[in-house]
Amino acid sequence: MVRSESMTLAKSIDTVRFRMEQAQTDLRNAVRSSERGARSAELGARSSEAEGFLVNDSGSVGEATCEVDVPEADAQQKPARMKHFQEAVDTAVLNARQASDDGDKALSELRGDILDRTNTHMAAESAADSRQAMKDLGVNGPQIPEDPKDAADWWKGLDDASQQEYAAMYPEQIGKANGLPSTVRDDANRLALDQELNFVSGSDQSIPGIPEHRHNLEVLKAELDKRDGATGNKKLYLLDFDGFEDGKTVIAMGNPDTADNVGVQVPGTATTMDSTGGQLARMDKLQRSAGRADPSANTSMVYWLGYDAPEIPVAEAPNLAVAGTGRADAAAPDLRDFTHGLRTSHEGPDRAHMTVLGHGYGATVVGDADAGGNGLDADSISVVGSPGMTVGKASDLHVDPRHFYSGLADDDPISNAQGLTLGPDPNTQVFGGTRFITDYPWAQRLLGREQSESRQSRENHRRQAAG
């Protein structure tokens, strides 16, 4: 919290200084600097002093006591010219006073509450104070491009001071920006999480939605805190979150920007923020399976609950979202932006091998996302228990059908719903791709094959580089 408010303090002072210097420059220009009008070529450079005017200490423009020889035509224009210079001086002085008043107001928002150890809501108050201070000064937040590649270029074009300033003062916007480095997003999102949790904890808990919002954020923070201090490919990176309704979150286990292989797992029906612990345990198992398949590779696994997963229909709540493509349609653009963002933020000359995995309705999301737009830019896709991919066959996807894998357990109840509303059964030879046996750990089988291909590709790349 100290970082956020101190950054705001520095930004406020710097903004006022800039505005004051600009006003000072405008004032100097009005008094001494050249001012070229429509007759500049004929008359040459002119200023208030050059035309025989004098600006006194109170800012009033008047005629100098000594006569200045000017053409008769210009003498007739003297009253208008004097009025012009008076307006310029008045505007410069007004701007300086306004900058001073705005600065005083902004700095008064930063009252130093962060030093009060008895204040249990200082994180939320600090964030609110920073926003209000910037509003008082008329400072806009970061204008981040929506396209991940453009966002990455925007970030790289900032100097270090501006990057630190934006991350500390606008953590929510920076944390959600696909294409920015995962380390930057993690740092910003953890700050935003603390601020938001502090805010909802201090809100009226009788307001509908507030208790659920608070619960979701507390669950997320608790799961992150459990793994605090983890290093290497076990370190967690919070890449996005949303505490509203059932909750959303995107967490990477291992830095995807530096990994040789990246797996993105999209969960299915009934997944909420309460599922975070179990899903992270699944990520850990997938990562260890990948490590056994290729010990030489560094693998990052990403848990992507960046959408509102359907609820299980029950008698008292007959929600049929699971039977339609509505949730998948809404999620598809966000999943595409995320995977393309990972491609953009990846470091090093070698492209990471990206596998996108979908479970249950998550497979429908993956199919919808890869079929639309420019696809997911994935090297392979694997789905298990898929009720349909929203497409008729594997070749309708952007991924090479030879790298599409599907599996379904014989006793999976989803088999009774296939081919109804979400597309034909992807576990048939007619659909295309490759089937895998689900009795054998499906992730280990899939990732073992993919890791072997990835290892061979890296070895070929190294030989070519050395050759």
XYZ file of C-alpha atoms in Angstrom:
467
model
C 0.000 0.000 0.000
C 2.947 2.304 0.710
C 4.137 1.754 -2.857
C 0.778 2.728 -4.345
C 0.352 5.900 -2.321
C 3.987 6.996 -2.622
C 3.788 6.561 -6.392
C 0.638 8.680 -6.414
C 2.357 11.317 -4.300
C 5.286 11.488 -6.705
C 2.967 11.570 -9.724
C 0.917 14.385 -8.182
C 3.965 16.534 -7.482
C 5.403 15.836 -10.917
C 2.096 16.705 -12.621
C 1.781 19.997 -10.746
C 5.402 20.847 -11.514
C 4.864 20.189 -15.218
C 1.702 22.300 -15.334
C 3.371 25.140 -13.430
C 6.378 25.079 -15.769
C 4.052 25.103 -18.767
C 2.209 28.121 -17.383
C 5.531 29.817 -16.727
C 6.619 29.174 -20.312
C 3.323 30.561 -21.630
C 3.784 33.677 -19.516
C 7.306 34.204 -20.786
C 6.118 33.767 -24.355
C 3.445 36.408 -23.811
C 5.975 38.890 -22.416
C 9.196 38.300 -24.314
C 9.028 35.488 -26.852
C 8.327 36.092 -30.526
C 4.725 36.035 -31.624
C 4.160 35.775 -35.342
C 0.859 36.928 -36.740
C -0.545 37.125 -40.205
C 1.878 39.996 -41.059
C 4.942 38.261 -39.519
C 6.869 38.297 -42.765
C 6.426 42.062 -43.044
C 6.749 43.051 -39.402
C 9.178 40.374 -38.168
C 9.170 38.991 -34.628
C 7.051 40.869 -32.123
C 6.407 40.564 -28.393
C 4.632 42.678 -25.798
C 7.912 44.440 -24.963
C 8.934 44.765 -28.592
C 5.664 46.560 -29.364
C 6.100 49.064 -26.573
C 4.060 47.272 -23.907
C 5.055 46.574 -20.337
C 3.764 43.891 -17.947
C 3.866 44.959 -14.299
C 4.127 42.730 -11.214
C 0.339 42.414 -10.925
C 0.116 40.990 -14.458
C -1.419 44.071 -16.112
C -0.318 44.968 -19.636
C 0.185 48.687 -20.367
C 2.168 51.001 -22.613
C 5.832 51.553 -21.832
C 6.864 55.012 -20.593
C 9.388 55.399 -23.387
C 8.104 55.683 -26.890
C 8.781 52.898 -29.363
C 8.832 53.849 -33.013
C 6.299 51.683 -34.845
C 4.538 52.141 -38.210
C 1.277 54.147 -38.133
C -0.759 51.112 -39.276
C 0.533 49.124 -36.340
C -0.154 52.009 -33.942
C -3.843 51.833 -34.874
C -3.855 48.158 -33.926
C -2.215 48.827 -30.566
C -5.381 48.520 -28.404
C -6.246 45.169 -29.968
C -2.673 43.969 -29.592
C -2.572 45.040 -25.956
C -5.823 43.164 -25.310
C -4.343 40.100 -26.975
C -1.274 40.147 -24.726
C -3.390 40.781 -21.617
C -5.491 37.705 -22.379
C -2.361 35.622 -22.870
C -0.919 36.788 -19.544
C -4.222 36.239 -17.717
C -4.532 32.718 -19.116
C -1.004 31.786 -18.057
C -1.553 33.113 -14.528
C -4.945 31.380 -14.288
C -3.415 28.069 -15.379
C -0.680 28.392 -12.759
C -3.217 29.079 -10.020
C -5.401 26.178 -11.186
C -2.411 23.825 -11.130
C -1.609 24.930 -7.598
C -5.205 24.507 -6.415
C -5.551 21.072 -8.078
C -2.259 19.971 -6.570
C -3.327 21.110 -3.112
C -6.597 19.204 -3.454
C -4.908 16.066 -4.756
C -2.246 16.040 -2.044
C -4.897 16.523 0.629
C -6.392 13.170 -0.489
C -3.124 11.443 0.436
C -3.472 11.846 4.159
C -0.944 9.228 5.222
C -3.545 6.734 6.503
C -1.204 3.946 5.399
C 0.928 4.705 8.460
C -2.010 4.090 10.815
C -1.658 0.479 11.954
C -5.150 0.579 13.501
C -6.716 1.235 10.096
C -7.906 -2.173 8.853
C -9.094 -0.790 5.521
C -5.983 1.088 4.505
C -5.471 -0.885 1.273
C -8.887 0.039 -0.079
C -8.582 3.611 1.154
C -5.139 3.984 -0.386
C -6.444 2.804 -3.763
C -9.445 5.148 -3.539
C -7.223 8.072 -2.509
C -4.917 7.452 -5.476
C -7.818 7.367 -7.930
C -9.317 10.556 -6.497
C -5.979 12.377 -6.516
C -5.464 11.583 -10.189
C -9.037 12.662 -10.936
C -8.410 15.975 -9.150
C -5.381 16.551 -11.371
C -7.168 15.487 -14.547
C -4.717 12.635 -15.110
C -6.065 9.756 -17.183
C -5.156 6.160 -16.515
C -3.120 4.010 -18.914
C -4.598 3.687 -22.394
C -3.821 0.011 -22.996
C -4.528 -1.342 -26.499
C -6.909 -4.307 -26.593
C -4.831 -6.376 -29.015
C -2.183 -8.359 -27.050
C 0.611 -7.525 -29.506
C -0.233 -3.828 -29.431
C -0.430 -3.958 -25.629
C 3.023 -5.559 -25.485
C 4.480 -2.865 -27.772
C 2.828 -0.161 -25.652
C 4.370 -1.593 -22.478
C 7.812 -1.959 -23.994
C 7.666 1.654 -25.167
C 7.317 2.951 -21.596
C 10.344 3.858 -19.534
C 10.975 2.013 -16.248
C 9.517 4.812 -14.142
C 6.255 4.844 -16.108
C 5.955 1.060 -15.922
C 6.377 1.107 -12.150
C 3.951 4.006 -11.850
C 1.199 2.294 -13.841
C 1.639 -1.060 -12.063
C 1.385 0.591 -8.636
C -1.403 3.065 -9.393
C -3.531 1.065 -11.850
C -2.924 -2.579 -10.852
C -6.306 -3.875 -12.014
C -5.863 -2.603 -15.566
C -2.238 -3.746 -15.811
C -3.027 -7.155 -14.328
C -5.715 -7.894 -16.910
C -3.688 -6.815 -19.939
C -2.944 -9.811 -22.171
C 0.470 -9.544 -23.803
C 2.240 -7.987 -20.818
C 4.922 -10.036 -18.986
C 3.479 -12.610 -16.580
C 5.691 -11.330 -13.752
C 4.245 -7.834 -14.199
C 0.659 -9.108 -14.313
C 1.169 -11.273 -11.234
C 2.593 -8.396 -9.225
C -0.217 -6.044 -10.281
C -2.989 -8.589 -9.726
C -1.802 -9.470 -6.224
C -1.866 -5.781 -5.325
C -5.332 -5.410 -6.889
C -6.526 -8.505 -5.003
C -5.410 -7.066 -1.667
C -7.074 -3.736 -2.422
C -10.349 -5.277 -3.591
C -10.523 -7.751 -0.708
C -9.872 -4.934 1.737
C -12.673 -2.921 0.140
C -15.353 -5.633 0.176
C -14.386 -6.656 3.710
C -15.162 -3.135 4.854
C -18.423 -2.926 2.899
C -21.927 -3.508 4.231
C -22.263 -7.294 4.211
C -26.052 -7.041 3.964
C -25.770 -5.732 0.393
C -26.654 -8.556 -2.032
C -23.565 -10.061 -3.642
C -21.044 -8.592 -1.196
C -20.679 -11.725 1.017
C -20.176 -13.945 -2.046
C -17.694 -11.487 -3.526
C -15.739 -11.409 -0.282
C -15.802 -15.203 0.005
C -14.428 -15.668 -3.517
C -11.555 -13.282 -2.933
C -10.738 -14.862 0.430
C -10.652 -18.328 -1.160
C -8.341 -17.118 -3.927
C -5.974 -15.345 -1.549
C -5.878 -18.357 0.792
C -4.910 -20.694 -2.053
C -2.196 -18.308 -3.227
C -0.895 -17.873 0.322
C -0.666 -21.657 0.777
C 1.899 -21.756 -1.989
C 3.679 -18.553 -1.088
C 7.415 -19.047 -1.289
C 7.265 -21.711 -3.996
C 10.044 -21.372 -6.551
C 10.877 -22.568 -10.043
C 8.063 -24.154 -11.963
C 5.965 -24.430 -8.774
C 5.730 -20.668 -8.327
C 2.231 -19.345 -8.990
C 1.476 -16.361 -11.226
C -1.916 -14.699 -10.826
C -2.778 -13.592 -14.354
C -6.391 -12.513 -13.827
C -9.259 -12.733 -11.341
C -12.842 -11.627 -10.797
C -14.622 -11.997 -7.460
C -18.181 -11.443 -8.686
C -20.835 -14.181 -8.803
C -19.171 -17.630 -8.965
C -15.736 -16.071 -9.432
C -13.110 -16.307 -12.162
C -9.364 -16.713 -12.031
C -6.383 -17.488 -14.235
C -3.316 -18.924 -12.503
C -0.095 -20.211 -14.023
C 2.062 -22.767 -12.228
C 5.510 -21.885 -13.485
C 6.282 -18.849 -15.609
C 4.713 -19.399 -19.053
C 6.928 -16.671 -20.536
C 10.093 -18.702 -20.010
C 8.729 -22.262 -20.309
C 9.567 -24.702 -23.099
C 6.034 -26.113 -22.932
C 2.797 -24.465 -21.840
C -0.434 -26.255 -21.047
C -3.677 -24.283 -20.673
C -6.430 -26.214 -18.872
C -10.055 -25.040 -19.266
C -12.372 -26.636 -16.655
C -16.015 -27.507 -17.159
C -19.435 -27.520 -15.529
C -19.846 -26.401 -11.910
C -16.340 -24.945 -11.629
C -16.290 -21.942 -9.292
C -13.743 -20.088 -7.193
C -14.206 -22.798 -4.549
C -12.686 -25.228 -7.068
C -9.349 -23.386 -7.080
C -7.539 -25.685 -4.640
C -8.536 -28.861 -6.470
C -7.732 -27.371 -9.859
C -4.274 -26.304 -8.722
C -3.675 -29.844 -7.481
C -4.635 -31.047 -10.957
C -2.192 -28.570 -12.514
C 0.525 -29.962 -10.274
C -0.190 -33.526 -11.450
C -0.237 -32.484 -15.100
C 3.045 -30.666 -14.678
C 4.690 -33.655 -12.995
C 3.435 -35.960 -15.764
C 4.954 -33.641 -18.342
C 8.207 -33.631 -16.399
C 8.366 -37.423 -16.423
C 7.742 -37.443 -20.175
C 10.549 -34.958 -20.833
C 12.793 -34.168 -17.842
C 14.836 -31.749 -19.956
C 11.901 -29.418 -20.576
C 10.474 -26.697 -18.370
C 6.672 -26.891 -18.356
C 4.184 -24.269 -17.170
C 0.571 -25.293 -16.532
C -2.165 -22.655 -16.595
C -5.555 -22.977 -14.942
C -7.926 -20.850 -17.044
C -11.260 -20.182 -15.370
C -11.722 -17.010 -17.331
C -15.399 -17.675 -17.996
C -18.677 -18.339 -16.204
C -18.866 -22.138 -16.213
C -22.395 -23.589 -16.431
C -24.119 -24.770 -13.283
C -25.399 -28.305 -12.833
C -29.177 -28.180 -13.389
C -31.237 -29.176 -10.349
C -34.968 -29.235 -9.720
C -34.986 -26.001 -7.731
C -32.674 -24.280 -10.232
C -33.310 -25.719 -13.706
C -30.468 -23.849 -15.423
C -29.880 -25.327 -18.872
C -26.783 -23.277 -19.767
C -24.802 -26.514 -19.932
C -26.961 -27.608 -22.872
C -26.280 -24.541 -25.015
C -23.281 -22.807 -26.525
C -24.019 -19.420 -24.918
C -21.365 -19.650 -22.192
C -18.801 -20.980 -24.690
C -19.607 -18.242 -27.202
C -19.046 -15.606 -24.518
C -15.785 -17.202 -23.337
C -14.199 -17.861 -26.743
C -12.852 -14.331 -27.497
C -11.331 -14.063 -24.017
C -9.588 -17.432 -24.313
C -8.216 -16.477 -27.736
C -6.899 -13.165 -26.409
C -5.262 -14.984 -23.510
C -3.419 -17.614 -25.567
C -2.317 -15.034 -28.126
C -1.135 -12.910 -25.225
C 1.008 -15.803 -23.992
C 2.562 -16.079 -27.435
C 3.372 -12.377 -27.343
C 4.821 -12.301 -23.829
C 6.983 -15.403 -24.316
C 10.705 -14.742 -24.039
C 13.536 -16.169 -26.107
C 13.911 -17.201 -29.741
C 12.219 -20.609 -29.386
C 8.442 -20.802 -29.553
C 6.878 -22.636 -26.606
C 4.899 -25.779 -27.397
C 1.359 -24.876 -26.330
C -1.273 -27.502 -25.576
C -4.814 -26.372 -24.739
C -6.810 -28.900 -22.726
C -10.555 -28.873 -22.117
C -12.541 -30.934 -19.626
C -16.318 -31.389 -19.964
C -17.938 -28.117 -20.987
C -14.430 -26.632 -21.013
C -13.872 -28.719 -24.144
C -16.819 -26.925 -25.741
C -15.197 -23.602 -24.866
C -11.900 -24.734 -26.387
C -13.588 -25.881 -29.593
C -15.595 -22.685 -29.906
C -12.487 -20.549 -29.312
C -10.227 -22.420 -31.730
C -12.834 -22.529 -34.486
C -13.476 -18.787 -34.382
C -11.341 -15.771 -35.197
C -7.695 -16.705 -35.741
C -7.961 -19.700 -33.440
C -5.950 -20.275 -30.279
C -2.546 -20.523 -31.995
C -2.125 -23.812 -30.145
C 0.203 -26.606 -31.252
C -2.197 -29.241 -29.967
C -5.623 -29.561 -28.376
C -6.842 -32.322 -26.102
C -10.333 -32.768 -24.672
C -11.755 -35.291 -22.256
C -15.423 -35.885 -21.531
C -16.408 -33.448 -24.261
C -20.143 -33.018 -24.894
C -19.328 -31.400 -28.256
C -16.890 -28.919 -29.787
C -19.439 -26.675 -31.597
C -17.947 -27.881 -34.908
C -18.670 -30.851 -37.134
C -15.178 -32.260 -37.401
C -11.603 -31.752 -36.267
C -10.624 -30.138 -39.562
C -13.002 -27.265 -38.749
C -10.585 -26.216 -36.026
C -7.464 -24.119 -36.610
C -5.223 -26.746 -35.005
C -3.804 -29.504 -37.220
C -6.261 -32.450 -36.928
C -3.238 -34.711 -36.362
C -2.733 -32.845 -33.094
C -6.322 -33.037 -31.886
C -6.871 -35.635 -29.155
C -10.039 -36.747 -27.399
C -11.010 -39.258 -24.735
C -14.159 -40.364 -22.943
C -14.631 -42.904 -20.193
C -17.234 -45.578 -20.861
C -19.086 -44.713 -17.672
C -18.970 -40.938 -18.197
C -22.608 -39.686 -18.097
C -21.713 -37.021 -20.639
C -21.802 -39.757 -23.287
C -25.591 -39.710 -22.999
C -25.738 -36.045 -24.034
C -23.346 -36.077 -26.969
C -24.494 -35.112 -30.426
C -27.465 -33.156 -29.091
C -26.867 -29.395 -28.867
C -23.108 -28.791 -28.686
C -21.969 -30.598 -31.799
C -21.304 -34.221 -32.815
C -19.354 -36.633 -30.622
C -15.647 -35.738 -30.988
C -14.682 -39.255 -29.796
C -15.395 -40.906 -33.148
C -13.185 -41.668 -36.109
C -15.596 -39.696 -38.287
C -14.862 -36.531 -36.289
C -11.135 -36.944 -36.894
C -8.090 -36.613 -34.689
C -6.750 -39.214 -32.281
C -8.550 -41.077 -29.503
C -6.759 -41.957 -26.264
C -7.612 -44.468 -23.561
C -8.941 -42.762 -20.455
C -8.304 -45.690 -18.079
C -4.598 -44.838 -18.477
C -3.813 -41.361 -17.108
C -4.973 -39.364 -20.103
C -2.811 -36.343 -19.464
C 0.330 -38.437 -19.059
C -0.308 -40.253 -22.335
C -1.060 -37.068 -24.242
C 1.690 -34.933 -22.757
C 4.187 -37.760 -23.085
C 3.664 -37.849 -26.828
C 3.600 -34.072 -27.192
C 6.675 -33.595 -25.011
C 8.591 -36.154 -27.051
C 7.769 -34.246 -30.246
C 8.673 -30.953 -28.569
C 12.021 -32.353 -27.347
C 12.865 -33.620 -30.820
C 11.975 -30.218 -32.282
C 14.289 -28.433 -29.835
C 17.121 -30.864 -30.569
C 16.704 -30.280 -34.314
C 16.733 -26.512 -33.698
C 19.952 -26.732 -31.703
C 21.641 -28.871 -34.363
C 20.651 -26.400 -37.065
C 21.974 -23.494 -34.975
C 25.255 -25.296 -34.388
C 25.555 -26.459 -37.967
